[in-house]
XYZ file of C-alpha atoms in Angstrom:
398
model
C 27.265 3.375 -2.905
C 27.936 -0.022 -4.440
C 28.946 -0.220 -8.090
C 29.955 3.414 -8.134
C 26.552 4.876 -7.194
C 27.928 6.274 -3.936
C 30.421 8.487 -5.729
C 27.668 10.992 -6.485
C 27.435 13.961 -4.121
C 23.970 15.189 -5.085
C 21.078 14.802 -2.673
C 19.166 11.526 -2.999
C 16.388 9.756 -1.139
C 16.962 6.500 0.738
C 13.713 4.713 1.677
C 13.195 1.698 3.943
C 9.934 -0.069 3.031
C 8.372 -2.803 5.185
C 7.134 -4.820 2.210
C 6.765 -8.350 3.582
C 4.330 -7.736 6.420
C 6.195 -10.206 8.664
C 6.536 -7.966 11.686
C 8.618 -4.845 12.312
C 11.958 -4.471 10.535
C 15.008 -2.723 11.993
C 17.759 -0.972 10.094
C 20.920 1.052 10.541
C 23.049 2.916 8.027
C 25.862 5.456 7.932
C 26.724 7.996 5.244
C 29.836 10.095 4.693
C 27.723 13.158 3.910
C 24.551 14.697 5.324
C 21.332 12.914 6.271
C 17.902 14.120 7.386
C 14.417 12.635 7.781
C 11.815 13.214 5.052
C 8.284 12.108 4.228
C 9.082 11.692 0.515
C 10.194 8.218 -0.586
C 11.765 9.118 -3.935
C 9.736 6.686 -6.020
C 9.856 3.687 -3.637
C 6.826 1.299 -3.552
C 5.347 3.270 -0.636
C 4.551 6.852 -1.655
C 4.649 8.336 1.859
C 7.091 7.931 4.755
C 6.254 8.439 8.412
C 7.947 10.512 11.099
C 8.031 8.980 14.589
C 10.185 8.507 17.679
C 11.269 4.997 16.624
C 13.918 6.489 14.326
C 17.065 8.366 15.361
C 19.498 10.422 13.306
C 22.846 10.972 15.041
C 25.346 12.950 12.958
C 25.827 10.679 9.926
C 24.290 7.502 11.389
C 20.610 6.502 11.294
C 18.904 3.716 13.205
C 15.194 2.959 13.093
C 12.279 0.568 12.907
C 9.553 0.329 10.292
C 6.377 -1.740 10.257
C 3.599 -1.717 7.718
C 4.894 1.445 6.023
C 8.095 3.284 5.147
C 10.816 5.503 6.566
C 12.771 7.817 4.292
C 15.839 10.032 4.460
C 17.417 12.665 2.251
C 21.136 11.843 1.974
C 24.274 13.142 0.303
C 27.586 11.380 -0.186
C 28.017 7.595 0.001
C 26.374 4.982 2.183
C 29.336 3.483 4.054
C 27.494 0.791 6.016
C 24.002 -0.700 5.923
C 22.209 -3.486 7.752
C 18.550 -4.581 7.789
C 16.942 -7.051 10.191
C 13.460 -8.256 9.224
C 11.317 -7.919 6.141
C 12.177 -4.586 4.570
C 13.463 -3.381 1.216
C 15.939 -0.549 0.673
C 15.471 1.906 -2.200
C 17.611 4.819 -3.357
C 15.675 7.218 -5.600
C 13.183 4.414 -6.252
C 15.806 1.795 -7.223
C 16.084 -1.310 -5.034
C 19.518 -1.941 -3.512
C 20.904 -5.074 -1.825
C 22.030 -4.541 1.805
C 24.447 -7.434 1.266
C 26.518 -5.163 -1.003
C 27.483 -3.008 1.981
C 29.576 -3.501 5.078
C 27.590 -4.087 8.265
C 28.543 -3.173 11.847
C 29.293 -5.896 14.397
C 26.498 -6.353 16.932
C 26.952 -7.820 20.416
C 23.664 -9.056 21.958
C 23.321 -10.152 25.595
C 20.198 -11.939 26.812
C 18.933 -13.703 29.942
C 19.026 -12.590 33.571
C 21.989 -10.907 35.250
C 24.647 -8.232 35.084
C 27.503 -7.862 32.611
C 30.565 -5.796 31.783
C 32.770 -5.561 28.716
C 35.304 -3.316 27.025
C 36.421 -2.671 23.451
C 39.486 -1.092 21.868
C 37.284 1.229 19.770
C 33.808 2.764 19.897
C 30.659 1.125 21.249
C 27.050 2.299 21.424
C 23.603 0.967 22.268
C 21.365 -0.423 19.509
C 18.019 -2.159 18.977
C 19.593 -4.491 16.391
C 20.349 -8.043 17.513
C 22.880 -9.085 14.869
C 20.726 -11.948 13.638
C 20.689 -13.732 17.017
C 17.511 -15.620 17.969
C 16.799 -13.499 21.052
C 13.973 -11.256 22.356
C 13.821 -7.704 20.968
C 16.626 -5.464 22.229
C 15.783 -2.459 24.407
C 17.508 0.841 25.200
C 17.204 2.142 28.750
C 19.034 4.202 31.351
C 20.009 1.155 33.470
C 23.015 0.475 31.209
C 26.132 2.645 31.101
C 28.507 3.286 28.201
C 31.617 5.164 29.353
C 33.949 5.561 26.399
C 34.945 1.993 25.523
C 33.668 0.456 28.792
C 30.139 -0.886 29.295
C 28.250 -1.905 32.447
C 24.708 -3.204 32.298
C 22.025 -5.601 33.406
C 19.214 -7.442 31.679
C 16.342 -9.488 33.072
C 14.271 -11.548 30.652
C 15.087 -9.412 27.632
C 18.047 -8.371 25.495
C 20.642 -5.602 25.506
C 22.620 -5.014 22.330
C 25.539 -2.866 21.171
C 27.181 -1.866 17.906
C 30.881 -2.592 18.416
C 33.789 -1.220 16.398
C 37.169 -2.898 16.822
C 37.779 -5.873 19.138
C 36.344 -6.818 22.517
C 39.156 -6.756 25.086
C 37.206 -7.796 28.192
C 33.948 -9.696 28.535
C 32.311 -10.748 31.801
C 28.768 -12.151 32.078
C 26.951 -13.581 35.068
C 25.873 -17.220 34.764
C 22.305 -16.404 33.757
C 23.374 -14.549 30.623
C 24.343 -15.571 27.087
C 26.250 -13.401 24.632
C 25.975 -13.404 20.820
C 28.374 -11.663 18.452
C 26.922 -11.189 14.954
C 24.392 -13.941 15.611
C 26.860 -16.543 16.942
C 27.126 -17.486 20.626
C 30.084 -15.639 22.103
C 32.010 -16.491 25.276
C 34.588 -13.695 25.249
C 37.935 -12.818 23.657
C 39.694 -15.764 25.343
C 36.692 -18.032 24.693
C 36.862 -19.106 28.358
C 33.848 -18.554 30.580
C 33.557 -21.550 32.864
C 30.843 -24.090 32.165
C 28.763 -22.949 29.209
C 27.675 -26.292 27.878
C 25.933 -27.607 31.005
C 24.472 -31.037 31.419
C 22.187 -32.479 28.777
C 19.041 -31.876 30.822
C 17.720 -28.753 29.109
C 13.977 -28.169 28.909
C 12.423 -28.657 25.484
C 11.427 -25.464 23.749
C 7.667 -24.806 23.747
C 5.850 -24.775 20.415
C 3.989 -21.658 19.287
C 0.955 -21.311 17.005
C -1.275 -18.360 16.074
C -4.982 -19.375 16.070
C -6.200 -15.845 15.297
C -5.026 -12.242 14.982
C -4.620 -11.512 18.728
C -3.731 -14.879 20.315
C -0.861 -17.352 20.582
C -1.059 -20.995 21.631
C 1.926 -22.084 23.745
C 2.477 -25.846 24.079
C 5.113 -26.818 26.625
C 6.563 -25.503 29.875
C 7.433 -21.812 29.878
C 7.898 -18.854 32.208
C 6.901 -15.652 30.415
C 5.524 -14.563 27.061
C 5.997 -11.149 25.424
C 3.409 -10.419 22.731
C 4.305 -7.565 20.379
C 1.110 -5.890 19.186
C 0.573 -3.392 16.389
C -2.176 -0.921 17.353
C -4.265 1.434 15.205
C -6.985 3.903 16.118
C -9.987 5.121 14.124
C -7.946 7.621 12.127
C -6.414 5.791 9.119
C -3.978 8.682 8.624
C -2.093 7.962 11.862
C 0.905 5.642 12.025
C 0.272 2.313 13.841
C 1.962 2.057 17.245
C 3.836 -0.919 18.663
C 3.003 -2.142 22.172
C 4.059 -5.194 24.197
C 1.640 -7.338 26.230
C 3.440 -9.306 28.959
C 2.165 -12.621 30.335
C 3.634 -14.540 33.277
C 2.914 -18.260 33.625
C 2.523 -18.248 37.418
C 0.564 -21.512 37.386
C 3.245 -23.472 35.491
C 0.699 -24.398 32.833
C 2.007 -26.281 29.791
C -0.776 -25.696 27.262
C -1.954 -22.101 27.266
C -3.658 -19.756 24.837
C -2.602 -16.189 25.574
C -4.814 -13.479 24.069
C -4.390 -9.727 24.017
C -7.496 -8.354 25.803
C -9.941 -6.343 23.717
C -9.010 -2.645 23.625
C -5.902 -3.322 25.732
C -3.935 -0.734 23.747
C -6.500 0.547 21.258
C -9.583 -0.353 19.193
C -7.648 -2.260 16.491
C -4.903 -4.705 17.548
C -2.832 -7.261 15.627
C -0.395 -9.681 17.237
C 2.844 -9.422 15.214
C 5.272 -11.762 16.986
C 5.889 -13.511 20.294
C 8.951 -14.161 22.462
C 8.662 -16.882 25.146
C 11.197 -17.640 27.908
C 11.578 -21.167 29.252
C 14.043 -23.418 31.048
C 17.221 -21.669 32.214
C 16.534 -18.316 30.597
C 16.265 -19.734 27.079
C 13.933 -18.148 24.575
C 11.865 -19.130 21.570
C 10.520 -16.471 19.220
C 8.098 -16.641 16.326
C 6.426 -14.204 13.938
C 2.723 -14.383 13.166
C 2.682 -15.763 9.585
C -0.723 -14.155 8.968
C 0.201 -10.691 10.273
C -0.241 -9.013 6.911
C -3.708 -10.513 6.366
C -4.641 -9.652 9.947
C -3.760 -6.006 9.433
C -5.846 -5.864 6.257
C -8.821 -7.479 8.041
C -8.508 -5.576 11.329
C -7.286 -2.049 10.667
C -9.725 0.558 9.288
C -9.391 1.098 5.567
C -7.746 4.267 4.301
C -10.651 6.033 2.595
C -10.743 9.560 1.262
C -12.036 11.680 -1.625
C -10.628 15.042 -2.676
C -10.779 17.359 -5.657
C -7.711 17.503 -7.898
C -8.912 20.293 -10.182
C -12.159 21.802 -11.497
C -13.350 18.563 -13.121
C -11.379 15.762 -11.425
C -11.660 13.798 -8.176
C -9.116 11.536 -6.457
C -10.483 8.545 -4.492
C -8.514 6.520 -1.928
C -9.687 3.010 -1.059
C -11.358 0.373 -3.211
C -14.867 1.656 -3.920
C -18.012 0.552 -5.745
C -19.418 3.775 -7.175
C -18.453 7.437 -7.511
C -20.982 10.180 -8.287
C -19.772 13.657 -9.247
C -22.288 16.514 -9.255
C -21.422 18.807 -12.166
C -22.607 22.371 -12.754
C -22.972 23.000 -16.509
C -23.336 26.121 -18.665
C -23.361 26.755 -22.393
C -22.377 29.819 -24.389
C -25.627 31.612 -23.650
C -26.295 33.398 -20.343
C -28.735 30.696 -19.242
C -29.120 29.381 -15.707
C -26.472 26.684 -14.981
C -27.803 23.136 -14.876
C -26.760 20.399 -12.486
C -25.862 16.973 -13.857
C -24.451 13.825 -12.242
C -21.515 11.878 -13.679
C -21.345 8.316 -12.265
C -18.596 5.691 -12.605
C -18.230 2.109 -11.338
C -14.890 0.818 -10.027
C -14.880 -2.300 -12.176
C -11.154 -3.066 -11.891
C -11.050 -2.783 -8.067
C -8.468 0.014 -7.979
C -7.537 1.353 -4.530
C -6.127 4.668 -5.826
C -8.195 6.276 -8.573
C -8.494 9.695 -10.225
C -11.734 10.271 -12.154
C -12.300 13.215 -14.504
C -15.581 14.368 -16.006
C -15.025 13.941 -19.778
C -14.741 17.120 -21.791
C -18.175 18.303 -23.089
C -19.867 15.386 -21.267
C -22.848 17.586 -20.393
C -21.990 20.891 -22.032
C -19.331 23.341 -23.053
C -18.447 24.577 -19.560
C -18.371 22.152 -16.612
C -17.395 22.446 -12.932
C -17.348 19.519 -10.485
C -19.134 20.745 -7.368
C -19.536 17.729 -5.078
C -18.612 14.033 -4.993
C -20.026 10.988 -3.220
C -18.180 7.664 -2.948
C -19.891 4.387 -1.984
C -17.616 1.646 -0.598
C -18.306 -2.124 -0.666
C -19.394 -2.232 3.002
C -21.972 0.515 2.400
C -19.961 3.369 3.884
C -20.240 6.640 1.972
C -17.772 9.506 1.896
C -18.829 12.954 0.635
C -16.685 15.888 -0.391
C -17.364 19.402 -1.638
C -14.998 21.114 -4.041
C -13.349 23.809 -1.868
C -12.437 25.766 -5.013
C -15.830 25.528 -6.709
C -16.449 29.283 -6.680
C -13.031 29.959 -8.202
C -13.607 27.212 -10.781
C -16.923 28.753 -11.811
C -15.304 32.179 -12.196
C -12.492 30.755 -14.308
C -14.582 28.303 -16.364
C -17.974 29.877 -17.076
C -18.207 32.687 -19.666
C -18.722 36.114 -18.222
C -22.178 37.558 -18.634
């Protein structure tokens, strides 16, 4: 890796953490060693990484998407290329690295309506990256064909994108399409493609605003709107899913509020960003600036309580009060007594481990049960699954 770090051949952990909350982030990297998915983040700000179908490992190349969490990989050798699109941080064994220190692949994005064909003098493959172009999210589907260095495809209202090695040798787009190479408008290797400028009669781009967590206000003429929605269910342990709500402006309205219907994709929905088409296939795209706050307000809190050992409890989620029922014995063969150890979460911690102090109630103590009260009144109870073993190990034999 940069500055000599990549010379090491030992196994390390590369984590991609969506830290900004400004919508999904996409990434791609290549190593000259081995790579495999893992749930361990190697000391990155997020302690746990997800496994899902959004991420693909192909030989030594990885491409994926991350939103509101982290992806992680166990790698060996050097990272030879790395690119990130969107708000995500990259960490290797817990240390932040700058994607700008690495080479990035060239990305050709094609958007609009129509068919296209192009060829390269090296390799080419489909991608969900867009190379920094201001276009709708790129898709991968079976309608497009990559045959060696030759590509045939079609796109209607969206974006197709490719990682391109070497030079483009041929490039043919129908009139309704626009190409972008590494974020810049691209007309082909000869830079000749007929009339691309057009007359100065283009339609003004509509303005977008987010009045709440599931709606977008569109001011101005437009054709379609694609609303990308992050969806969660009632299980806080599951990974949020990304869905797209499509809206067609059949009535040619110019001031519209488009809302994702309640329970359209699930019980908890947050609008992340919007792509709107207008005029002659042009697009305007904007991210919900309050997406992070919306997720915190909308998605169910991650709440849990579990026993760490015979006298300690781990609590997940900011809580008000924790009560631990403790079974106590002394050195005499008396009947064990039950006591309650109670603590208040005065500093508002979201991840807390509480231990019954040594000799708090007596010489020998075993935590039997725990009850957590959260600020909204919800309570979570847990029983020590190893209580019987703890009693055998802790209490003096009679």
